[in-house]
GROMACS .gro file of C-alpha atoms in nm:
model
  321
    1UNK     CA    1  13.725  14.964  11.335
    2UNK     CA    2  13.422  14.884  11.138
    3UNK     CA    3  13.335  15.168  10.823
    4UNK     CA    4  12.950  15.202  10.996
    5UNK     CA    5  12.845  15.454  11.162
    6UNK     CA    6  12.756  15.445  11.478
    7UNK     CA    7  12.457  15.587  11.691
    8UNK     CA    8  12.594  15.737  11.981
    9UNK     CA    9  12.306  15.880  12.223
   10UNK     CA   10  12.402  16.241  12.344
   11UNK     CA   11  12.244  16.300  12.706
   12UNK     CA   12  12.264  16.651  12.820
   13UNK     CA   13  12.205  16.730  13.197
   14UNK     CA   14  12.085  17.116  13.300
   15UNK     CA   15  12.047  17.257  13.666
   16UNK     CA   16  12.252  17.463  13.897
   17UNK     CA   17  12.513  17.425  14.126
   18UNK     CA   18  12.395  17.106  14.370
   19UNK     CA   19  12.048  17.041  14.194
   20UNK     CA   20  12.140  16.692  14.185
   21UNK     CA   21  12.303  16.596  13.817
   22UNK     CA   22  12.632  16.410  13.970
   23UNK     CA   23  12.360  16.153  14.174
   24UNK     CA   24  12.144  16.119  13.821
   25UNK     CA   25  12.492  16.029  13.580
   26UNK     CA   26  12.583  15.808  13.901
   27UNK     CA   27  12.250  15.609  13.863
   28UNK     CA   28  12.256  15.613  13.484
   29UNK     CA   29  12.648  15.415  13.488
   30UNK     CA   30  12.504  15.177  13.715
   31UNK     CA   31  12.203  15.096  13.490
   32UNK     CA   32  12.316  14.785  13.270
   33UNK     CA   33  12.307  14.991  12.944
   34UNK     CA   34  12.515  15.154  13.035
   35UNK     CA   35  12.787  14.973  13.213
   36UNK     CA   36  12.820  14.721  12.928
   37UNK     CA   37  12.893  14.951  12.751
   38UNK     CA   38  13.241  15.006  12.558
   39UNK     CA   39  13.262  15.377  12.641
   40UNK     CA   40  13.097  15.629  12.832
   41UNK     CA   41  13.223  16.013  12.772
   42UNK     CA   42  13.143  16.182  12.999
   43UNK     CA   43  13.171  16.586  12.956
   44UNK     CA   44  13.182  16.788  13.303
   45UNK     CA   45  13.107  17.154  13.290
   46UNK     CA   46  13.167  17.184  13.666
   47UNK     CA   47  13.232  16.951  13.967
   48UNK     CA   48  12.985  16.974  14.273
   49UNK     CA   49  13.018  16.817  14.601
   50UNK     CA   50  12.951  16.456  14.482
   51UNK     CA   51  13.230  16.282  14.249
   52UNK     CA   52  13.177  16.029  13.988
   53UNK     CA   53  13.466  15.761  14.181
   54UNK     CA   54  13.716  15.618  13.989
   55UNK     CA   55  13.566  15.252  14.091
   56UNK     CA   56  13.220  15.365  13.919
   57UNK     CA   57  13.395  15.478  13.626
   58UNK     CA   58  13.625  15.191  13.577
   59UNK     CA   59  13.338  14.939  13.588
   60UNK     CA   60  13.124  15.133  13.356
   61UNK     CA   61  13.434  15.186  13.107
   62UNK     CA   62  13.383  15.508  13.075
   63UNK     CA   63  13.591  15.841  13.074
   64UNK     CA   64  13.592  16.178  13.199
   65UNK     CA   65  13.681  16.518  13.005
   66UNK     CA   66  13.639  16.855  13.211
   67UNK     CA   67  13.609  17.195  13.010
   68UNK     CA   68  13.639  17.502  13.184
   69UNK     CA   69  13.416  17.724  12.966
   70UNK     CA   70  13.147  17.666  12.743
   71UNK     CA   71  13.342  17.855  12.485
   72UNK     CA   72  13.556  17.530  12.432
   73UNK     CA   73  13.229  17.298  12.337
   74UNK     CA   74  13.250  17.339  11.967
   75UNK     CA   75  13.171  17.061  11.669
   76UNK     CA   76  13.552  17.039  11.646
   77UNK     CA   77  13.629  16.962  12.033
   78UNK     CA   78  13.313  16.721  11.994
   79UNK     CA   79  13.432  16.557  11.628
   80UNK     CA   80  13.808  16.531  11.834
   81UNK     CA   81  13.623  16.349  12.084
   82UNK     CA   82  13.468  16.136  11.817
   83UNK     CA   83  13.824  16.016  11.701
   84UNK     CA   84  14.000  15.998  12.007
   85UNK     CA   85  13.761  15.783  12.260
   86UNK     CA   86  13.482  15.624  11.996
   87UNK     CA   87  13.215  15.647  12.257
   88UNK     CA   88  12.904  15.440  12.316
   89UNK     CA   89  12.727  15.697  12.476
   90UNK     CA   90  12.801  16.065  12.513
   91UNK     CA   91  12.697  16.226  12.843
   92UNK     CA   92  12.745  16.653  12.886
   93UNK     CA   93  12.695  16.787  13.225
   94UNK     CA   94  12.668  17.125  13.169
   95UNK     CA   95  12.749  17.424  13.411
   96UNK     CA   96  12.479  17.575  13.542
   97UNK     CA   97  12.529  17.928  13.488
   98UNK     CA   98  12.650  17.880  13.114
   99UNK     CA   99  12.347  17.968  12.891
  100UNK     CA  100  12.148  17.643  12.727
  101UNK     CA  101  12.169  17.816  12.387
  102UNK     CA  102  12.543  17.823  12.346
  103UNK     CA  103  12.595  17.495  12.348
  104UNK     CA  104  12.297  17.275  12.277
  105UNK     CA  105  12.241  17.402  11.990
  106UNK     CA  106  12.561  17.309  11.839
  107UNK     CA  107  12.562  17.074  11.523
  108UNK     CA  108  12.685  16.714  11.674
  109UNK     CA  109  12.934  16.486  11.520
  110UNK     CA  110  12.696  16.263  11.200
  111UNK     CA  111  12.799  15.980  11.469
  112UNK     CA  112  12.636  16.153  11.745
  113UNK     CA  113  12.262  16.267  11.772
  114UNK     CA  114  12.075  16.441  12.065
  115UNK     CA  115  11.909  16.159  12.254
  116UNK     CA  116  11.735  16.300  12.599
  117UNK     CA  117  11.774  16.654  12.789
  118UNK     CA  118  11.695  16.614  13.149
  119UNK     CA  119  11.687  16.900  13.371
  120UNK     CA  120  11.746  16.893  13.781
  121UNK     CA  121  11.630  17.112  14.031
  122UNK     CA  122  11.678  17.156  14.396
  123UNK     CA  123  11.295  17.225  14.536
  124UNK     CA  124  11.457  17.330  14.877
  125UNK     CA  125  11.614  17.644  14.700
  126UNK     CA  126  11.448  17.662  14.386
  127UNK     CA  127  11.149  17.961  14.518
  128UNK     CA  128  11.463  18.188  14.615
  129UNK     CA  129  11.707  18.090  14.294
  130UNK     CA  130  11.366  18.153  14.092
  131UNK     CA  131  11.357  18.546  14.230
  132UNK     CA  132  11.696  18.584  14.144
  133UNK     CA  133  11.810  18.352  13.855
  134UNK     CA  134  11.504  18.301  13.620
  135UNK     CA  135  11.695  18.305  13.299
  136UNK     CA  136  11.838  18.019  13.395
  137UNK     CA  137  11.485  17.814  13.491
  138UNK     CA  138  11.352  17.925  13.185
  139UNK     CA  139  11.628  17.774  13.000
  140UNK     CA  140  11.613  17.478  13.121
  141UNK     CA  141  11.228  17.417  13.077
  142UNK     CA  142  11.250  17.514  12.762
  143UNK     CA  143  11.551  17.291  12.644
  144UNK     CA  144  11.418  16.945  12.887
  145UNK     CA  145  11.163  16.693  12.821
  146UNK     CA  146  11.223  16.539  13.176
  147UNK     CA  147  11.275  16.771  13.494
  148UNK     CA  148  11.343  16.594  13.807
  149UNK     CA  149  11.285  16.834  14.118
  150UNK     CA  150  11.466  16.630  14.408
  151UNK     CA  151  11.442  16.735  14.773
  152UNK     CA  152  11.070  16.790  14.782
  153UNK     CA  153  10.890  16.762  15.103
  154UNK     CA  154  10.542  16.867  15.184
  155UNK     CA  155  10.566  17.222  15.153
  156UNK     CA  156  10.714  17.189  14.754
  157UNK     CA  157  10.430  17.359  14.580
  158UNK     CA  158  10.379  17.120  14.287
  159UNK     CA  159  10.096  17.272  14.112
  160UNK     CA  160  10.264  17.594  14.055
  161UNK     CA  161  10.592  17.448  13.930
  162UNK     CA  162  10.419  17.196  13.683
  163UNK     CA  163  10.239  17.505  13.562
  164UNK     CA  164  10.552  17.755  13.519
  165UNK     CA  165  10.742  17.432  13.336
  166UNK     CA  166  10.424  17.376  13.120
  167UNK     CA  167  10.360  17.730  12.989
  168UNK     CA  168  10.793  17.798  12.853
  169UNK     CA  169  10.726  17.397  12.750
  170UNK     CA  170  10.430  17.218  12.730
  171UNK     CA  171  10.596  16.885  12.641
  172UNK     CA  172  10.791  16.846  12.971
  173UNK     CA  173  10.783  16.540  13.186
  174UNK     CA  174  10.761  16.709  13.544
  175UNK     CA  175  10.864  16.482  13.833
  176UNK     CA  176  10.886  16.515  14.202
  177UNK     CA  177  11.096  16.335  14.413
  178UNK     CA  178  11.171  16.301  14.801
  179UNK     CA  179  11.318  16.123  15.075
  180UNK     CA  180  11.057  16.150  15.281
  181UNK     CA  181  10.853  15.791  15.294
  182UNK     CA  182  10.508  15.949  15.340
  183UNK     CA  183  10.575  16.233  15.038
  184UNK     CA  184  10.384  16.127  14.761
  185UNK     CA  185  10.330  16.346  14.394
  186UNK     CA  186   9.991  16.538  14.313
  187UNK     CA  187   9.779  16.512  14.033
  188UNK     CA  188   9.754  16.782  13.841
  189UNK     CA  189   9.409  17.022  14.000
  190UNK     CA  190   9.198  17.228  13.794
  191UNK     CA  191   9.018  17.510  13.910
  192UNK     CA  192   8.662  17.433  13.696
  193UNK     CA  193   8.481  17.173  13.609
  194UNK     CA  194   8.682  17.000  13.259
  195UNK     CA  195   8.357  16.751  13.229
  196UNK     CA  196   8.126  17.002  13.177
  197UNK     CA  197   8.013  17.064  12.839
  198UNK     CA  198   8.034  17.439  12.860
  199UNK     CA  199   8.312  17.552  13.100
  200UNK     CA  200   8.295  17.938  13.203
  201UNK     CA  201   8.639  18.061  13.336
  202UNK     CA  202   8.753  18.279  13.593
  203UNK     CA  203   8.983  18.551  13.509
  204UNK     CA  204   9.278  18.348  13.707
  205UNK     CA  205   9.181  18.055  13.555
  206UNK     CA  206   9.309  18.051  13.200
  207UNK     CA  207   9.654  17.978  13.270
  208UNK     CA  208   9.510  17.634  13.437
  209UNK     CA  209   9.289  17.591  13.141
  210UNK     CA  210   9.513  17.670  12.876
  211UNK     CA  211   9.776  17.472  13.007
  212UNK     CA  212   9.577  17.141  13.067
  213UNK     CA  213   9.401  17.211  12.743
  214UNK     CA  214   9.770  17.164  12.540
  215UNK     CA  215   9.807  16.846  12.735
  216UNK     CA  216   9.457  16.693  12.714
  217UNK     CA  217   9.325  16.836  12.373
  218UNK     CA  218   9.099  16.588  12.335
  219UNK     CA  219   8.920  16.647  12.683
  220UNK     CA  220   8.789  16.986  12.521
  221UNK     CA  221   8.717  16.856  12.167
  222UNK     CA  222   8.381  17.024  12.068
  223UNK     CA  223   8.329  17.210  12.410
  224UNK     CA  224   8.231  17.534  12.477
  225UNK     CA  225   8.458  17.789  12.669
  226UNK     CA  226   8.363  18.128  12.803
  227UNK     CA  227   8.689  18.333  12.923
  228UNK     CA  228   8.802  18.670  12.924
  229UNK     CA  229   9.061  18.762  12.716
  230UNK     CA  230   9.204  18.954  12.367
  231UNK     CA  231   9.003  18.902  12.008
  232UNK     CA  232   9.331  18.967  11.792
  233UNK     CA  233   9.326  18.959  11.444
  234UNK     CA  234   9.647  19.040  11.227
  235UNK     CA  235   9.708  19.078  10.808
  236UNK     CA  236  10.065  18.812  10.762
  237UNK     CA  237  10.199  18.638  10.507
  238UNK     CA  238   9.960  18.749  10.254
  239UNK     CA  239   9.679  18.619  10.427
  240UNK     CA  240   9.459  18.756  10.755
  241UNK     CA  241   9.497  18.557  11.117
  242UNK     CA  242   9.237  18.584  11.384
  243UNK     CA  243   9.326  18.404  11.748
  244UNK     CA  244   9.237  18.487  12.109
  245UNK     CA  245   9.424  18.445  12.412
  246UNK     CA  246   9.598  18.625  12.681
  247UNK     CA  247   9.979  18.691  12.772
  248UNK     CA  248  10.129  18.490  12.995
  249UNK     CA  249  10.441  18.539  13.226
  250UNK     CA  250  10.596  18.224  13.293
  251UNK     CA  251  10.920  18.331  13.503
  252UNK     CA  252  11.007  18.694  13.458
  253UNK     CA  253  10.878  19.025  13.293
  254UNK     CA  254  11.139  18.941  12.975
  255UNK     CA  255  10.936  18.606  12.936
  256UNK     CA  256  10.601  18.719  12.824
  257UNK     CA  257  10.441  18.533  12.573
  258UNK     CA  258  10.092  18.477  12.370
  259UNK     CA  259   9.874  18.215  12.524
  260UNK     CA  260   9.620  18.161  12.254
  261UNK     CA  261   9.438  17.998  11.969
  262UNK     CA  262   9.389  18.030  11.633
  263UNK     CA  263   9.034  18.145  11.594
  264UNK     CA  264   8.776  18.153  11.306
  265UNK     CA  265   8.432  18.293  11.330
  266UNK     CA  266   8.188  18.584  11.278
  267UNK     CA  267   8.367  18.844  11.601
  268UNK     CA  268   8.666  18.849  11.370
  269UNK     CA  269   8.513  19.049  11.070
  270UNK     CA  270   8.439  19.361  11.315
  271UNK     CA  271   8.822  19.418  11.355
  272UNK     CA  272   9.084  19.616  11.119
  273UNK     CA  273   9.356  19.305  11.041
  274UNK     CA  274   9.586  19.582  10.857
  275UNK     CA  275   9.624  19.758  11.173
  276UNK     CA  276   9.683  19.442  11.375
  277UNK     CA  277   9.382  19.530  11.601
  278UNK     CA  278   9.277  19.339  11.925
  279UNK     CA  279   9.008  19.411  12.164
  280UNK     CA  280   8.905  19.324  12.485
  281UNK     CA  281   8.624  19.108  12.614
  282UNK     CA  282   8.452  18.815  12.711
  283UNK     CA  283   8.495  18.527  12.414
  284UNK     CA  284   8.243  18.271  12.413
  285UNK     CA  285   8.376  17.999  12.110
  286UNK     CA  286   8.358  17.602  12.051
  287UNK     CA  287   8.716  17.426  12.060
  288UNK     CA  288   8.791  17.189  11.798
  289UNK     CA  289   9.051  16.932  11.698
  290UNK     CA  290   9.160  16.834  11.401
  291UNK     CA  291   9.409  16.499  11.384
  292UNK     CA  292   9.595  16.369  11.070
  293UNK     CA  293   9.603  16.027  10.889
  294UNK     CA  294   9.796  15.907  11.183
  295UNK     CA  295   9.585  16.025  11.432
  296UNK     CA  296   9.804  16.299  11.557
  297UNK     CA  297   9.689  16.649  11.592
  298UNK     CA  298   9.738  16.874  11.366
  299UNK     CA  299   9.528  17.175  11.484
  300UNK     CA  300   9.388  17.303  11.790
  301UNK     CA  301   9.160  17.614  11.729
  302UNK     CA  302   8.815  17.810  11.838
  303UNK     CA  303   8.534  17.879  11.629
  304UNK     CA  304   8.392  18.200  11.820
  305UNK     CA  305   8.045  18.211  11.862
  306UNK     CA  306   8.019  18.572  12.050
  307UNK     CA  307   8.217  18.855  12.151
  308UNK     CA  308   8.127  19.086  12.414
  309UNK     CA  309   8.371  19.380  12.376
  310UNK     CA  310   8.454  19.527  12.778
  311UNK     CA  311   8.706  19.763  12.945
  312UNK     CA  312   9.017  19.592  13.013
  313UNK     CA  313   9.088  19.548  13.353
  314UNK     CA  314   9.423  19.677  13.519
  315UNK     CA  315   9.619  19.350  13.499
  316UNK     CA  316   9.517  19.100  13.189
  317UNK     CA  317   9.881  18.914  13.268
  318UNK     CA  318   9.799  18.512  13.313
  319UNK     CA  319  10.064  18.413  13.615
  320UNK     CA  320  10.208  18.064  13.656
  321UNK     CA  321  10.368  18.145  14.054
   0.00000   0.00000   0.00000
């Protein structure tokens, strides 16, 4: 054996029971990079219906370990691994009612290194697993760049899922996929007018707006926005924060979470930072981008032009369903 190290590309594969990961490894092993491969290990945290057949694993030289719980993924069993099979690639289906956290955020053998984390669901049952399961969704948007919801047919409400994926993980690849021939994927739809150079919100539509706006910053570079929503201002770090948003639930009551900006401007000065105080009202502000030397961006803020303090409604929650 040669004294380099090697690269080995870890691909992790999230979803419950039947979502579909067996079919996904199945296509991967038949993809030439992978079956010219010296050795695919492959890691199985449960077997579904569909088995990975001896032929298929033969021909793609690769071999199977199952583990029973995720107790016995540890950087040993993984560095054992290492010594024992000297993979090529290392693929982990994982069970899908262990929790994301125990196990993918293990440190990996120097040889190894996390390479993709693709999560499958099942669109047929995923509206009644949601009601009763949403730990596990929101673990798995959070921890994927590429969900794959299979099974979709015309009643699969895309818009709403791409939202709830966005808001736990704005960097997710969402993709829709069915047998039906005449099925095809939506565009994203906005509820207002993006090309406008003022846009004046709804109270439903922030979620929509903040949401599209972490996608497409540059679509709302130097426009104004008119929205309802919290003036916050907070005393951290030595130093005094202002932002505006609203809270957002993406999945479930325990999964609440600040939609907002950071915010400069005159509004801020009227409220008490060392008591952390936010008020209520209608935020009229310019959004601007800022990009580094490589033309990335490095900030995405609102310069608030006016605040109109107003009683809070009943429900300020922004909902993705």
């Amino acid at each position: 054996m040669s004294e380099t190290k090697q690269n080995v590309p870890v691909y992790y594969f999230l979803g419950l029971l039947e979502s579909g990961k067996t079919s996904v490894i199945k296509d991967f092993l038949q993809n030439n990079q992978f079956a010219q491969a010296e050795c695919n290990l492959i890691i199985l945290g449960e077997e579904g219906e569909e088995e990975l057949e001896d032929e298929l694993l033969e021909e793609s030289h690769s071999k199977v370990i199952t583990v029973e719980d995720v107790e016995e993924l540890t950087t040993e069993f993984y560095e054992e691994c290492q010594r024992k099979y000297h993979p090529s690639s290392v693929i982990i289906e994982a069970n899908g009612m262990w929790s994301a956290g125990d196990f993918m955020n293990l440190p990996l053998p120097e040889e190894w290194f996390d390479f993709q984390n693709i999560g499958l669901v099942n669109a047929e049952t995923f509206e009644v697993y949601q009601k009763n399961m949403k730990d596990k969704f929101v673990d798995l948007f959070r921890y994927c760049e590429l969900i794959i919801f299979n099974r979709c047919d015309h009643e699969t409400r895309q818009q709403d899922i791409r939202r709830n994926v966005r808001v736990v993980n704005r960097r997710a690849q969402v993709i829709f996929e069915s047998e039906l021939e005449d099925f095809e994927e939506e565009a994203p739809e906005l509820p207002f007018a993006k090309n406008k150079s003022t846009i004046d919100l709804e109270m439903d539509d922030y979620g929509a707006w903040f949401v599209d706006m972490q996608d497409h910053p540059a679509d709302y570079d130097k426009k104004r926005v008119i929205f309802d929503g919290y003036l916050c201002s907070a005393y951290k770090d030595n130093a005094i924060r202002y932002g505006v948003g609203r809270v957002g639930m993406a999945c479930c009551a325990d999964d609440m979470m600040f939609l907002g900006l950071a915010g400069t401007g005159a509004p801020f000065k009227k409220l008490n930072h060392m008591n952390n105080e936010r008020k209520w009202g209608k935020v009229t502000g310019v959004i601007h981008v800022e990009y580094d030397k490589n033309g990335e961006i490095e900030n995405l803020g609102i310069d608030v032009e006016n605040f109109v303090e107003a009683k809070k409604p009943g429900d300020t929650i922004v909902y993705f369903n």
